[in-house]
Amino acid sequence: MSEKPISPLRARMLEDMTVGNFVPATQREYIRAVKKLAAFLKRSPDTATADD
């Protein structure tokens, strides 16, 4: 089973949420929200601007 490599943005989010003691359910919801943002922007969320 080959897994997709994790993006630097996602790795940073997971690290920050772990340090912040976020429960797994909250982490899943935050990741889901960022995925939805990426779909809306049609690009990576780390390229988002204040105008977006």
C-alpha positions as YAML, in Angstrom:
chain: A
units: angstrom
residues:
- id: 1
  name: MET
  ca: [0.00, 0.00, 0.00]
- id: 2
  name: SER
  ca: [1.64, 3.23, -1.13]
- id: 3
  name: GLU
  ca: [0.73, 6.39, 0.71]
- id: 4
  name: LYS
  ca: [0.73, 9.88, -0.75]
- id: 5
  name: PRO
  ca: [3.51, 12.05, 0.62]
- id: 6
  name: ILE
  ca: [2.30, 14.63, 3.12]
- id: 7
  name: SER
  ca: [2.57, 18.28, 2.09]
- id: 8
  name: PRO
  ca: [4.72, 20.64, 4.15]
- id: 9
  name: LEU
  ca: [1.62, 22.71, 4.95]
- id: 10
  name: ARG
  ca: [-0.29, 19.71, 6.29]
- id: 11
  name: ALA
  ca: [2.74, 18.50, 8.25]
- id: 12
  name: ARG
  ca: [3.08, 21.94, 9.85]
- id: 13
  name: MET
  ca: [-0.63, 22.06, 10.69]
- id: 14
  name: LEU
  ca: [-0.51, 18.62, 12.31]
- id: 15
  name: GLU
  ca: [2.61, 19.55, 14.27]
- id: 16
  name: ASP
  ca: [1.09, 22.82, 15.50]
- id: 17
  name: MET
  ca: [-2.17, 21.12, 16.49]
- id: 18
  name: THR
  ca: [-0.30, 18.36, 18.33]
- id: 19
  name: VAL
  ca: [1.76, 20.92, 20.26]
- id: 20
  name: GLY
  ca: [-1.47, 22.77, 21.00]
- id: 21
  name: ASN
  ca: [-3.03, 19.57, 22.42]
- id: 22
  name: PHE
  ca: [-5.92, 19.58, 19.93]
- id: 23
  name: VAL
  ca: [-7.99, 16.41, 20.20]
- id: 24
  name: PRO
  ca: [-8.03, 14.14, 17.12]
- id: 25
  name: ALA
  ca: [-11.60, 15.10, 16.21]
- id: 26
  name: THR
  ca: [-10.68, 18.79, 16.13]
- id: 27
  name: GLN
  ca: [-7.59, 18.03, 14.04]
- id: 28
  name: ARG
  ca: [-9.73, 16.14, 11.50]
- id: 29
  name: GLU
  ca: [-12.21, 19.01, 11.27]
- id: 30
  name: TYR
  ca: [-9.45, 21.60, 10.77]
- id: 31
  name: ILE
  ca: [-7.85, 19.47, 8.03]
- id: 32
  name: ARG
  ca: [-11.29, 19.05, 6.41]
- id: 33
  name: ALA
  ca: [-11.85, 22.82, 6.48]
- id: 34
  name: VAL
  ca: [-8.47, 23.47, 4.83]
- id: 35
  name: LYS
  ca: [-9.29, 20.89, 2.13]
- id: 36
  name: LYS
  ca: [-12.56, 22.71, 1.46]
- id: 37
  name: LEU
  ca: [-10.70, 26.02, 1.26]
- id: 38
  name: ALA
  ca: [-8.26, 24.53, -1.26]
- id: 39
  name: ALA
  ca: [-11.16, 23.26, -3.37]
- id: 40
  name: PHE
  ca: [-12.80, 26.68, -3.27]
- id: 41
  name: LEU
  ca: [-9.57, 28.50, -4.19]
- id: 42
  name: LYS
  ca: [-8.63, 25.83, -6.77]
- id: 43
  name: ARG
  ca: [-5.06, 26.03, -5.47]
- id: 44
  name: SER
  ca: [-3.04, 25.37, -2.35]
- id: 45
  name: PRO
  ca: [-4.23, 27.31, 0.71]
- id: 46
  name: ASP
  ca: [-0.68, 28.44, 1.44]
- id: 47
  name: THR
  ca: [-0.98, 30.69, -1.63]
- id: 48
  name: ALA
  ca: [-4.11, 32.42, -0.29]
- id: 49
  name: THR
  ca: [-4.03, 36.16, 0.17]
- id: 50
  name: ALA
  ca: [-5.98, 38.45, 2.48]
- id: 51
  name: ASP
  ca: [-8.25, 39.27, -0.48]
- id: 52
  name: ASP
  ca: [-9.17, 35.60, -0.90]
...
